[in-house]
mmCIF file of C-alpha atoms in Angstrom:
data_model
loop_
_atom_site.group_PDB
_atom_site.id
_atom_site.type_symbol
_atom_site.label_atom_id
_atom_site.label_comp_id
_atom_site.label_asym_id
_atom_site.label_seq_id
_atom_site.Cartn_x
_atom_site.Cartn_y
_atom_site.Cartn_z
ATOM 1 C CA UNK A 912 12.410 -20.555 4.318
ATOM 2 C CA UNK A 913 11.493 -17.098 2.461
ATOM 3 C CA UNK A 914 10.746 -19.079 -0.569
ATOM 4 C CA UNK A 915 8.097 -21.523 0.181
ATOM 5 C CA UNK A 916 5.652 -18.937 0.968
ATOM 6 C CA UNK A 917 4.586 -16.356 -1.198
ATOM 7 C CA UNK A 918 3.865 -14.755 1.527
ATOM 8 C CA UNK A 919 7.201 -14.120 3.209
ATOM 9 C CA UNK A 920 8.962 -13.974 -0.509
ATOM 10 C CA UNK A 921 7.167 -10.196 -0.605
ATOM 11 C CA UNK A 922 8.301 -9.871 3.022
ATOM 12 C CA UNK A 923 11.463 -9.776 2.499
ATOM 13 C CA UNK A 924 11.535 -8.393 -0.523
ATOM 14 C CA UNK A 925 10.047 -5.709 0.814
ATOM 15 C CA UNK A 926 12.502 -5.164 3.223
ATOM 16 C CA UNK A 927 15.292 -5.824 0.723
ATOM 17 C CA UNK A 928 13.836 -2.275 -1.020
ATOM 18 C CA UNK A 929 13.534 -0.464 1.724
ATOM 19 C CA UNK A 930 17.112 -1.364 3.235
ATOM 20 C CA UNK A 931 18.668 -1.011 0.434
ATOM 21 C CA UNK A 932 17.163 2.835 -0.283
ATOM 22 C CA UNK A 933 18.686 2.810 3.463
ATOM 23 C CA UNK A 934 21.826 2.120 2.189
ATOM 24 C CA UNK A 935 21.553 5.181 -0.308
ATOM 25 C CA UNK A 936 20.936 7.896 1.528
ATOM 26 C CA UNK A 937 23.525 10.246 2.174
ATOM 27 C CA UNK A 938 25.036 11.748 4.956
ATOM 28 C CA UNK A 939 23.574 15.688 3.765
ATOM 29 C CA UNK A 940 19.968 13.740 3.311
ATOM 30 C CA UNK A 941 18.846 12.228 6.655
ATOM 31 C CA UNK A 942 16.818 16.228 7.081
ATOM 32 C CA UNK A 943 16.208 15.758 3.057
ATOM 33 C CA UNK A 944 11.218 16.167 3.756
ATOM 34 C CA UNK A 945 9.897 13.217 2.322
ATOM 35 C CA UNK A 946 6.462 13.342 0.713
ATOM 36 C CA UNK A 947 5.084 11.696 4.032
ATOM 37 C CA UNK A 948 3.656 15.340 5.591
ATOM 38 C CA UNK A 949 6.187 16.797 8.589
ATOM 39 C CA UNK A 950 8.797 13.856 8.450
ATOM 40 C CA UNK A 951 11.999 13.780 6.722
ATOM 41 C CA UNK A 952 14.127 11.239 6.024
ATOM 42 C CA UNK A 953 15.507 10.494 9.954
ATOM 43 C CA UNK A 954 12.048 10.221 10.669
ATOM 44 C CA UNK A 955 10.700 7.773 8.086
ATOM 45 C CA UNK A 956 13.261 6.027 8.753
ATOM 46 C CA UNK A 957 12.447 5.754 12.304
ATOM 47 C CA UNK A 958 8.982 5.448 11.894
ATOM 48 C CA UNK A 959 10.463 2.085 9.712
ATOM 49 C CA UNK A 960 12.741 1.049 12.435
ATOM 50 C CA UNK A 961 10.281 0.940 15.078
ATOM 51 C CA UNK A 962 7.808 -0.889 12.756
ATOM 52 C CA UNK A 963 9.986 -3.512 12.141
ATOM 53 C CA UNK A 964 11.429 -3.503 16.036
ATOM 54 C CA UNK A 965 7.432 -4.249 16.620
ATOM 55 C CA UNK A 966 7.034 -7.538 14.413
ATOM 56 C CA UNK A 967 8.624 -10.351 17.064
ATOM 57 C CA UNK A 968 7.485 -8.732 20.925
ATOM 58 C CA UNK A 969 3.495 -9.211 18.572
ATOM 59 C CA UNK A 970 4.554 -12.240 17.036
ATOM 60 C CA UNK A 971 6.821 -14.506 18.660
ATOM 61 C CA UNK A 972 5.576 -13.207 22.380
ATOM 62 C CA UNK A 973 1.653 -12.483 21.469
ATOM 63 C CA UNK A 974 2.361 -8.942 23.514
ATOM 64 C CA UNK A 975 -0.269 -6.648 23.827
ATOM 65 C CA UNK A 976 0.504 -3.472 22.346
ATOM 66 C CA UNK A 977 -0.051 -1.819 26.198
ATOM 67 C CA UNK A 978 2.524 -4.379 27.105
ATOM 68 C CA UNK A 979 5.464 -3.058 24.508
ATOM 69 C CA UNK A 980 4.302 0.309 25.332
ATOM 70 C CA UNK A 981 6.411 3.585 24.299
ATOM 71 C CA UNK A 982 9.387 1.137 24.241
ATOM 72 C CA UNK A 983 10.017 1.996 20.611
ATOM 73 C CA UNK A 984 8.613 5.635 21.155
ATOM 74 C CA UNK A 985 11.439 7.581 20.015
ATOM 75 C CA UNK A 986 14.847 7.759 18.206
ATOM 76 C CA UNK A 987 15.746 4.254 18.180
ATOM 77 C CA UNK A 988 18.402 4.710 15.171
ATOM 78 C CA UNK A 989 20.806 6.341 17.461
ATOM 79 C CA UNK A 990 24.968 7.337 15.413
ATOM 80 C CA UNK A 991 24.456 4.051 12.566
ATOM 81 C CA UNK A 992 20.902 4.575 10.882
ATOM 82 C CA UNK A 993 21.522 1.623 8.402
ATOM 83 C CA UNK A 994 22.784 -1.022 11.663
ATOM 84 C CA UNK A 995 19.916 -0.585 12.763
ATOM 85 C CA UNK A 996 17.665 -0.891 10.359
ATOM 86 C CA UNK A 997 19.685 -4.432 9.953
ATOM 87 C CA UNK A 998 18.846 -5.129 12.555
ATOM 88 C CA UNK A 999 15.603 -4.621 12.800
ATOM 89 C CA UNK A 1000 14.894 -6.080 9.593
ATOM 90 C CA UNK A 1001 16.477 -9.223 10.310
ATOM 91 C CA UNK A 1002 14.102 -9.347 13.345
ATOM 92 C CA UNK A 1003 11.490 -8.696 12.111
ATOM 93 C CA UNK A 1004 11.988 -10.769 9.053
ATOM 94 C CA UNK A 1005 12.601 -14.126 11.648
ATOM 95 C CA UNK A 1006 9.931 -13.608 13.582
ATOM 96 C CA UNK A 1007 7.242 -14.180 10.332
ATOM 97 C CA UNK A 1008 9.141 -17.059 9.179
ATOM 98 C CA UNK A 1009 9.455 -18.795 12.541
ATOM 99 C CA UNK A 1010 7.768 -21.968 12.034
ATOM 100 C CA UNK A 1011 3.621 -21.693 12.542
ATOM 101 C CA UNK A 1012 4.117 -17.654 13.373
ATOM 102 C CA UNK A 1013 2.578 -16.489 10.954
ATOM 103 C CA UNK A 1014 -1.026 -17.550 12.003
ATOM 104 C CA UNK A 1015 -0.712 -16.171 15.655
ATOM 105 C CA UNK A 1016 -2.613 -14.167 16.952
ATOM 106 C CA UNK A 1017 -1.290 -10.500 17.177
ATOM 107 C CA UNK A 1018 -2.970 -8.047 19.018
ATOM 108 C CA UNK A 1019 -3.010 -5.287 17.084
ATOM 109 C CA UNK A 1020 -4.260 -2.028 17.940
ATOM 110 C CA UNK A 1021 -7.570 -2.132 15.765
ATOM 111 C CA UNK A 1022 -7.832 -5.395 17.724
ATOM 112 C CA UNK A 1023 -7.056 -9.609 16.935
ATOM 113 C CA UNK A 1024 -6.122 -10.050 13.874
ATOM 114 C CA UNK A 1025 -3.659 -13.164 12.044
ATOM 115 C CA UNK A 1026 0.103 -12.186 12.155
ATOM 116 C CA UNK A 1027 -0.054 -13.475 8.477
ATOM 117 C CA UNK A 1028 -2.489 -9.907 7.930
ATOM 118 C CA UNK A 1029 0.274 -7.550 9.803
ATOM 119 C CA UNK A 1030 2.756 -9.049 7.721
ATOM 120 C CA UNK A 1031 0.675 -8.016 4.660
ATOM 121 C CA UNK A 1032 0.256 -4.509 5.756
ATOM 122 C CA UNK A 1033 3.660 -3.943 6.724
ATOM 123 C CA UNK A 1034 4.897 -5.403 3.331
ATOM 124 C CA UNK A 1035 2.027 -2.789 2.010
ATOM 125 C CA UNK A 1036 4.056 -0.672 4.247
ATOM 126 C CA UNK A 1037 7.526 -1.077 3.681
ATOM 127 C CA UNK A 1038 6.401 -0.864 -0.056
ATOM 128 C CA UNK A 1039 5.376 2.603 -0.268
ATOM 129 C CA UNK A 1040 6.831 3.987 2.602
ATOM 130 C CA UNK A 1041 10.263 2.778 0.021
ATOM 131 C CA UNK A 1042 8.375 4.736 -2.778
ATOM 132 C CA UNK A 1043 8.677 7.621 0.086
ATOM 133 C CA UNK A 1044 12.025 7.358 1.041
ATOM 134 C CA UNK A 1045 13.119 7.230 -2.383
ATOM 135 C CA UNK A 1046 11.526 10.585 -3.665
ATOM 136 C CA UNK A 1047 13.438 11.739 -1.147
ATOM 137 C CA UNK A 1048 16.899 11.100 -2.018
ATOM 138 C CA UNK A 1049 16.638 10.979 -5.465
ATOM 139 C CA UNK A 1050 16.487 6.729 -6.103
ATOM 140 C CA UNK A 1051 14.944 4.705 -8.809
ATOM 141 C CA UNK A 1052 11.240 4.718 -7.577
ATOM 142 C CA UNK A 1053 10.494 1.704 -9.630
ATOM 143 C CA UNK A 1054 8.443 -0.868 -7.555
ATOM 144 C CA UNK A 1055 8.772 -3.702 -8.211
ATOM 145 C CA UNK A 1056 6.381 -6.102 -10.036
ATOM 146 C CA UNK A 1057 5.354 -7.896 -7.769
ATOM 147 C CA UNK A 1058 5.937 -6.042 -4.532
ATOM 148 C CA UNK A 1059 3.115 -3.631 -6.294
ATOM 149 C CA UNK A 1060 0.985 -6.152 -7.382
ATOM 150 C CA UNK A 1061 0.697 -7.609 -3.840
ATOM 151 C CA UNK A 1062 0.641 -3.785 -2.537
ATOM 152 C CA UNK A 1063 -2.444 -2.688 -4.471
ATOM 153 C CA UNK A 1064 -4.566 -6.523 -3.972
ATOM 154 C CA UNK A 1065 -3.577 -5.491 0.012
ATOM 155 C CA UNK A 1066 -4.250 -2.083 0.512
ATOM 156 C CA UNK A 1067 -7.486 -1.786 -2.145
ATOM 157 C CA UNK A 1068 -10.096 -3.007 0.320
ATOM 158 C CA UNK A 1069 -9.548 -0.530 2.932
ATOM 159 C CA UNK A 1070 -8.125 2.289 1.244
ATOM 160 C CA UNK A 1071 -10.938 4.570 1.627
ATOM 161 C CA UNK A 1072 -10.332 3.874 5.686
ATOM 162 C CA UNK A 1073 -6.986 4.222 5.573
ATOM 163 C CA UNK A 1074 -7.666 8.892 5.987
ATOM 164 C CA UNK A 1075 -9.739 8.174 8.049
ATOM 165 C CA UNK A 1076 -7.613 7.344 11.112
ATOM 166 C CA UNK A 1077 -5.701 10.107 10.215
ATOM 167 C CA UNK A 1078 -2.773 8.439 9.886
ATOM 168 C CA UNK A 1079 -2.759 9.012 6.878
ATOM 169 C CA UNK A 1080 -3.591 11.808 3.359
ATOM 170 C CA UNK A 1081 -7.111 11.941 2.331
ATOM 171 C CA UNK A 1082 -6.527 9.287 -1.867
ATOM 172 C CA UNK A 1083 -5.672 11.848 -4.623
ATOM 173 C CA UNK A 1084 -6.785 11.744 -7.743
ATOM 174 C CA UNK A 1085 -4.943 10.301 -10.362
ATOM 175 C CA UNK A 1086 -3.677 11.094 -13.912
ATOM 176 C CA UNK A 1087 -5.566 9.472 -16.594
ATOM 177 C CA UNK A 1088 -3.959 6.604 -17.811
ATOM 178 C CA UNK A 1089 -2.327 6.825 -14.689
ATOM 179 C CA UNK A 1090 -0.693 3.225 -13.924
ATOM 180 C CA UNK A 1091 -0.629 0.198 -10.831
ATOM 181 C CA UNK A 1092 1.838 2.180 -9.469
ATOM 182 C CA UNK A 1093 0.601 6.339 -9.553
ATOM 183 C CA UNK A 1094 -3.269 5.255 -9.035
ATOM 184 C CA UNK A 1095 -1.806 2.596 -5.905
ATOM 185 C CA UNK A 1096 0.458 5.945 -4.705
ATOM 186 C CA UNK A 1097 -2.218 7.963 -5.150
ATOM 187 C CA UNK A 1098 -4.702 6.028 -3.367
ATOM 188 C CA UNK A 1099 -2.951 6.438 -0.090
ATOM 189 C CA UNK A 1100 -2.171 10.278 -0.844
ATOM 190 C CA UNK A 1101 0.088 10.183 -2.071
ATOM 191 C CA UNK A 1102 1.323 13.224 -4.892
ATOM 192 C CA UNK A 1103 3.857 10.682 -8.101
#
């Protein structure tokens, strides 16, 4: 049950937040630009759906990145992005919430780690991309306080290394007196 484990509670909250934003996207917004370089709304949602689809084989089945290969590359949204999101989110939620799943070892691209660490990374990614999607479609950009605090604690220890991967923009200097959300977004290369 997600209510008994704080990590699963945050994961469920992050999935629900992003899902709420996906269901808010209007037909004329799928090509709108996001704060993520070179990604339109459809690209961003496709990325998050793909990420959720990776969870069952990685957590439940113990698959390696090489074994999964390119199965989730390309367009995983089809003609109904909201349904694709709901299906992938449910699969991710179920895989992480299975008894003992957070204790499993997962084989990520940078090495082996616990499923709990993987889940924590996914929570932070979902939270920040919820902001990206909100910004792109003009939705409420405020992250829930518990989710924000979790993301700050999770990403701060390794944030400096993220830009080196080429997958994240370099951190930007937050304005004086910035709140925690602004500081988090700046740390991850966003300009709120």
